């Protein structure tokens, strides 16, 4: 009588899938967390005004540590999400550059948390209404945001390629058009800072949607 010899089940495949899902969940949570903290703080901290002040300026003042923490946590979550993307779509179309670009986007939040924005437009309280002189840390903050959102828009185009290769034409078209919406909002910020905030929020939420969609496919995609 012969007996089949079976290798013991280690749970590696299941744990890998769970790890990938957890990393993607981190990336998907980043945008809503950052925007939620920013909106709540903006509504409760006087004299903050969404039409005149950027969410980044909430890093200033006695409660600025809350927004600094939000930047740092968001950056860490986005970095984790980038790793999750690499595991989920790394061997598919767009699977090399999309995670890298999202990683750059995450790094920009970490830098923005370390190097805070400059005061201005009456915030924090006691700040003159006009724009403040640009400091060294303010310059790094601004440049990190610029590079980060350029990377995000590039990631959208790469993800559009991924969605197209998977036969998801609607998603592909949406992510080809999203950079135009983000750039249009940034361009309109000369009229109102709220346009800048809306564009930044659009980018964050669009990334959340893409990661959530990819997470739903995680068990069937090659890691």
mmCIF file of C-alpha atoms in Angstrom:
data_model
loop_
_atom_site.group_PDB
_atom_site.id
_atom_site.type_symbol
_atom_site.label_atom_id
_atom_site.label_comp_id
_atom_site.label_asym_id
_atom_site.label_seq_id
_atom_site.Cartn_x
_atom_site.Cartn_y
_atom_site.Cartn_z
ATOM 1 C CA UNK A 1 0.000 0.000 0.000
ATOM 2 C CA UNK A 2 1.469 3.240 -1.047
ATOM 3 C CA UNK A 3 0.874 6.544 0.602
ATOM 4 C CA UNK A 4 1.174 9.908 -1.090
ATOM 5 C CA UNK A 5 3.738 12.148 0.468
ATOM 6 C CA UNK A 6 2.469 15.683 0.732
ATOM 7 C CA UNK A 7 4.470 18.730 1.586
ATOM 8 C CA UNK A 8 3.041 20.517 4.603
ATOM 9 C CA UNK A 9 0.990 23.608 3.843
ATOM 10 C CA UNK A 10 2.872 26.657 5.048
ATOM 11 C CA UNK A 11 0.275 29.255 4.244
ATOM 12 C CA UNK A 12 2.788 31.257 2.190
ATOM 13 C CA UNK A 13 0.426 31.921 -0.742
ATOM 14 C CA UNK A 14 -2.356 33.054 1.576
ATOM 15 C CA UNK A 15 -0.070 35.243 3.665
ATOM 16 C CA UNK A 16 1.372 36.847 0.535
ATOM 17 C CA UNK A 17 -2.114 37.675 -0.702
ATOM 18 C CA UNK A 18 -3.091 39.107 2.659
ATOM 19 C CA UNK A 19 0.104 41.144 2.826
ATOM 20 C CA UNK A 20 -0.486 42.579 -0.633
ATOM 21 C CA UNK A 21 -4.067 43.454 0.261
ATOM 22 C CA UNK A 22 -2.941 45.121 3.487
ATOM 23 C CA UNK A 23 -0.341 47.209 1.661
ATOM 24 C CA UNK A 24 -2.879 48.251 -0.967
ATOM 25 C CA UNK A 25 -5.359 49.122 1.779
ATOM 26 C CA UNK A 26 -2.740 51.433 3.275
ATOM 27 C CA UNK A 27 -2.325 53.185 -0.055
ATOM 28 C CA UNK A 28 -6.076 53.499 -0.546
ATOM 29 C CA UNK A 29 -6.540 54.986 2.927
ATOM 30 C CA UNK A 30 -3.902 57.686 2.463
ATOM 31 C CA UNK A 31 -5.969 60.178 0.456
ATOM 32 C CA UNK A 32 -9.169 60.079 2.533
ATOM 33 C CA UNK A 33 -7.121 60.327 5.739
ATOM 34 C CA UNK A 34 -5.156 63.364 4.575
ATOM 35 C CA UNK A 35 -8.205 65.155 3.210
ATOM 36 C CA UNK A 36 -10.325 64.303 6.236
ATOM 37 C CA UNK A 37 -7.766 65.689 8.661
ATOM 38 C CA UNK A 38 -7.247 68.772 6.507
ATOM 39 C CA UNK A 39 -10.950 69.561 6.151
ATOM 40 C CA UNK A 40 -11.669 69.089 9.853
ATOM 41 C CA UNK A 41 -8.712 71.230 10.841
ATOM 42 C CA UNK A 42 -9.539 73.864 8.255
ATOM 43 C CA UNK A 43 -13.087 74.157 9.547
ATOM 44 C CA UNK A 44 -12.104 74.342 13.202
ATOM 45 C CA UNK A 45 -8.950 76.470 13.228
ATOM 46 C CA UNK A 46 -9.440 80.198 12.933
ATOM 47 C CA UNK A 47 -8.638 82.282 10.938
ATOM 48 C CA UNK A 48 -8.036 79.560 8.312
ATOM 49 C CA UNK A 49 -9.900 80.230 5.058
ATOM 50 C CA UNK A 50 -10.031 77.603 2.297
ATOM 51 C CA UNK A 51 -10.280 80.327 -0.350
ATOM 52 C CA UNK A 52 -7.037 81.955 0.820
ATOM 53 C CA UNK A 53 -5.016 79.317 2.657
ATOM 54 C CA UNK A 54 -3.599 75.972 1.568
ATOM 55 C CA UNK A 55 -4.030 72.875 3.724
ATOM 56 C CA UNK A 56 -0.233 72.792 4.046
ATOM 57 C CA UNK A 57 -0.382 75.933 6.194
ATOM 58 C CA UNK A 58 -2.245 73.982 8.860
ATOM 59 C CA UNK A 59 1.219 72.646 9.778
ATOM 60 C CA UNK A 60 1.851 76.036 11.406
ATOM 61 C CA UNK A 61 0.780 77.329 14.795
ATOM 62 C CA UNK A 62 0.275 75.604 18.130
ATOM 63 C CA UNK A 63 -1.775 72.783 16.591
ATOM 64 C CA UNK A 64 0.458 72.455 13.555
ATOM 65 C CA UNK A 65 1.770 69.122 14.792
ATOM 66 C CA UNK A 66 -1.539 67.527 13.768
ATOM 67 C CA UNK A 67 -1.074 68.421 10.116
ATOM 68 C CA UNK A 68 2.618 67.532 10.254
ATOM 69 C CA UNK A 69 1.631 64.093 11.549
ATOM 70 C CA UNK A 70 -0.961 63.858 8.783
ATOM 71 C CA UNK A 71 1.714 64.525 6.162
ATOM 72 C CA UNK A 72 4.060 61.933 7.646
ATOM 73 C CA UNK A 73 1.417 59.231 8.113
ATOM 74 C CA UNK A 74 0.048 59.855 4.620
ATOM 75 C CA UNK A 75 3.545 59.585 3.166
ATOM 76 C CA UNK A 76 4.114 56.298 4.987
ATOM 77 C CA UNK A 77 0.764 54.917 3.802
ATOM 78 C CA UNK A 78 1.471 55.924 0.204
ATOM 79 C CA UNK A 79 4.889 54.284 0.385
ATOM 80 C CA UNK A 80 3.274 51.095 1.645
ATOM 81 C CA UNK A 81 0.731 51.373 -1.150
ATOM 82 C CA UNK A 82 3.538 51.658 -3.700
ATOM 83 C CA UNK A 83 5.005 48.407 -2.393
ATOM 84 C CA UNK A 84 1.564 46.829 -2.631
ATOM 85 C CA UNK A 85 1.204 47.987 -6.225
ATOM 86 C CA UNK A 86 4.567 46.466 -7.058
ATOM 87 C CA UNK A 87 3.443 43.139 -5.610
ATOM 88 C CA UNK A 88 0.022 43.293 -7.278
ATOM 89 C CA UNK A 89 0.851 44.450 -10.814
ATOM 90 C CA UNK A 90 4.631 44.209 -10.967
ATOM 91 C CA UNK A 91 4.656 41.762 -13.882
ATOM 92 C CA UNK A 92 1.922 43.423 -15.931
ATOM 93 C CA UNK A 93 1.745 46.453 -18.223
ATOM 94 C CA UNK A 94 2.709 49.546 -16.242
ATOM 95 C CA UNK A 95 3.733 47.443 -13.280
ATOM 96 C CA UNK A 96 7.271 48.796 -13.118
ATOM 97 C CA UNK A 97 6.727 52.539 -13.232
ATOM 98 C CA UNK A 98 3.350 52.975 -11.536
ATOM 99 C CA UNK A 99 4.653 51.780 -8.141
ATOM 100 C CA UNK A 100 7.817 53.861 -8.483
ATOM 101 C CA UNK A 101 5.879 57.025 -9.286
ATOM 102 C CA UNK A 102 3.460 56.447 -6.417
ATOM 103 C CA UNK A 103 6.506 55.955 -4.205
ATOM 104 C CA UNK A 104 7.825 59.357 -5.295
ATOM 105 C CA UNK A 105 4.414 60.827 -4.489
ATOM 106 C CA UNK A 106 4.599 59.301 -1.016
ATOM 107 C CA UNK A 107 8.115 60.634 -0.471
ATOM 108 C CA UNK A 108 6.873 64.129 -1.325
ATOM 109 C CA UNK A 109 4.464 63.968 1.621
ATOM 110 C CA UNK A 110 7.251 62.910 3.961
ATOM 111 C CA UNK A 111 9.343 65.874 2.831
ATOM 112 C CA UNK A 112 6.358 68.208 3.122
ATOM 113 C CA UNK A 113 5.894 67.075 6.708
ATOM 114 C CA UNK A 114 9.514 67.722 7.621
ATOM 115 C CA UNK A 115 9.791 71.030 5.752
ATOM 116 C CA UNK A 116 6.678 73.047 6.552
ATOM 117 C CA UNK A 117 4.971 75.656 4.391
ATOM 118 C CA UNK A 118 5.430 79.366 5.006
ATOM 119 C CA UNK A 119 2.782 81.468 6.782
ATOM 120 C CA UNK A 120 0.767 83.910 4.740
ATOM 121 C CA UNK A 121 -2.674 85.277 3.854
ATOM 122 C CA UNK A 122 -3.499 85.869 7.503
ATOM 123 C CA UNK A 123 -2.681 82.377 8.789
ATOM 124 C CA UNK A 124 -1.673 81.595 11.467
ATOM 125 C CA UNK A 125 -3.297 84.336 13.529
ATOM 126 C CA UNK A 126 -1.212 87.497 13.495
ATOM 127 C CA UNK A 127 0.296 86.815 10.071
ATOM 128 C CA UNK A 128 -0.009 89.717 7.591
ATOM 129 C CA UNK A 129 -2.647 89.322 4.895
ATOM 130 C CA UNK A 130 -0.146 89.410 2.045
ATOM 131 C CA UNK A 131 2.183 86.607 0.957
ATOM 132 C CA UNK A 132 5.176 85.971 3.197
ATOM 133 C CA UNK A 133 8.768 85.849 1.899
ATOM 134 C CA UNK A 134 9.694 82.347 0.727
ATOM 135 C CA UNK A 135 11.965 80.621 3.231
ATOM 136 C CA UNK A 136 14.309 77.706 2.688
ATOM 137 C CA UNK A 137 11.963 75.182 4.271
ATOM 138 C CA UNK A 138 9.020 76.726 2.434
ATOM 139 C CA UNK A 139 10.864 76.325 -0.874
ATOM 140 C CA UNK A 140 11.559 72.643 -0.193
ATOM 141 C CA UNK A 141 7.923 72.157 0.807
ATOM 142 C CA UNK A 142 6.701 73.733 -2.421
ATOM 143 C CA UNK A 143 9.164 71.864 -4.629
ATOM 144 C CA UNK A 144 8.356 68.531 -2.997
ATOM 145 C CA UNK A 145 4.670 69.083 -3.674
ATOM 146 C CA UNK A 146 5.347 70.030 -7.286
ATOM 147 C CA UNK A 147 7.505 66.974 -7.936
ATOM 148 C CA UNK A 148 5.053 64.760 -6.061
ATOM 149 C CA UNK A 149 2.039 65.771 -8.105
ATOM 150 C CA UNK A 150 3.952 65.559 -11.372
ATOM 151 C CA UNK A 151 4.840 62.000 -10.377
ATOM 152 C CA UNK A 152 1.205 61.289 -9.494
ATOM 153 C CA UNK A 153 -0.045 62.540 -12.856
ATOM 154 C CA UNK A 154 2.589 60.428 -14.589
ATOM 155 C CA UNK A 155 1.426 57.455 -12.505
ATOM 156 C CA UNK A 156 -2.128 58.039 -13.735
ATOM 157 C CA UNK A 157 -0.942 57.787 -17.342
ATOM 158 C CA UNK A 158 0.956 54.588 -16.566
ATOM 159 C CA UNK A 159 -2.084 53.153 -14.777
ATOM 160 C CA UNK A 160 -4.181 54.074 -17.811
ATOM 161 C CA UNK A 161 -1.861 51.867 -19.849
ATOM 162 C CA UNK A 162 -2.323 49.078 -17.324
ATOM 163 C CA UNK A 163 -6.113 49.368 -17.394
ATOM 164 C CA UNK A 164 -6.114 49.436 -21.202
ATOM 165 C CA UNK A 165 -4.018 46.263 -21.333
ATOM 166 C CA UNK A 166 -6.529 44.622 -18.999
ATOM 167 C CA UNK A 167 -9.413 45.574 -21.282
ATOM 168 C CA UNK A 168 -10.877 48.205 -18.957
ATOM 169 C CA UNK A 169 -11.369 51.009 -21.434
ATOM 170 C CA UNK A 170 -13.422 53.269 -19.169
ATOM 171 C CA UNK A 171 -10.809 53.236 -16.449
ATOM 172 C CA UNK A 172 -8.058 53.771 -19.015
ATOM 173 C CA UNK A 173 -9.790 56.826 -20.489
ATOM 174 C CA UNK A 174 -10.487 58.278 -17.046
ATOM 175 C CA UNK A 175 -6.860 58.040 -15.967
ATOM 176 C CA UNK A 176 -5.656 59.555 -19.215
ATOM 177 C CA UNK A 177 -7.874 62.585 -18.581
ATOM 178 C CA UNK A 178 -7.259 62.983 -14.851
ATOM 179 C CA UNK A 179 -3.925 64.833 -15.205
ATOM 180 C CA UNK A 180 -5.743 67.514 -17.208
ATOM 181 C CA UNK A 181 -8.185 68.040 -14.343
ATOM 182 C CA UNK A 182 -5.400 68.230 -11.774
ATOM 183 C CA UNK A 183 -3.366 70.718 -13.817
ATOM 184 C CA UNK A 184 -6.466 72.820 -14.537
ATOM 185 C CA UNK A 185 -7.136 73.125 -10.814
ATOM 186 C CA UNK A 186 -3.565 74.120 -10.106
ATOM 187 C CA UNK A 187 -3.723 76.742 -12.857
ATOM 188 C CA UNK A 188 -6.924 78.164 -11.376
ATOM 189 C CA UNK A 189 -5.287 78.575 -7.963
ATOM 190 C CA UNK A 190 -4.269 82.093 -8.998
ATOM 191 C CA UNK A 191 -7.938 83.017 -8.635
ATOM 192 C CA UNK A 192 -8.650 81.029 -5.475
ATOM 193 C CA UNK A 193 -6.587 78.658 -3.356
ATOM 194 C CA UNK A 194 -9.675 76.451 -3.118
ATOM 195 C CA UNK A 195 -9.052 75.408 -6.735
ATOM 196 C CA UNK A 196 -5.580 74.193 -5.770
ATOM 197 C CA UNK A 197 -7.009 72.261 -2.828
ATOM 198 C CA UNK A 198 -9.704 70.723 -5.028
ATOM 199 C CA UNK A 199 -7.123 69.637 -7.610
ATOM 200 C CA UNK A 200 -4.901 68.105 -4.943
ATOM 201 C CA UNK A 201 -7.911 66.322 -3.473
ATOM 202 C CA UNK A 202 -8.934 65.039 -6.899
ATOM 203 C CA UNK A 203 -5.509 63.506 -7.363
ATOM 204 C CA UNK A 204 -5.544 61.836 -3.961
ATOM 205 C CA UNK A 205 -9.042 60.404 -4.345
ATOM 206 C CA UNK A 206 -8.349 59.216 -7.886
ATOM 207 C CA UNK A 207 -5.323 57.332 -6.597
ATOM 208 C CA UNK A 208 -7.501 55.804 -3.877
ATOM 209 C CA UNK A 209 -9.997 54.650 -6.508
ATOM 210 C CA UNK A 210 -7.285 53.104 -8.676
ATOM 211 C CA UNK A 211 -5.670 51.256 -5.784
ATOM 212 C CA UNK A 212 -9.043 50.029 -4.530
ATOM 213 C CA UNK A 213 -9.832 48.713 -8.002
ATOM 214 C CA UNK A 214 -6.509 46.938 -8.245
ATOM 215 C CA UNK A 215 -6.944 45.545 -4.734
ATOM 216 C CA UNK A 216 -10.187 43.908 -5.820
ATOM 217 C CA UNK A 217 -8.182 42.066 -8.485
ATOM 218 C CA UNK A 218 -5.230 41.210 -6.233
ATOM 219 C CA UNK A 219 -6.007 37.471 -5.878
ATOM 220 C CA UNK A 220 -6.008 37.007 -9.675
ATOM 221 C CA UNK A 221 -3.121 39.233 -10.753
ATOM 222 C CA UNK A 222 0.463 38.079 -10.819
ATOM 223 C CA UNK A 223 2.480 39.314 -7.866
#
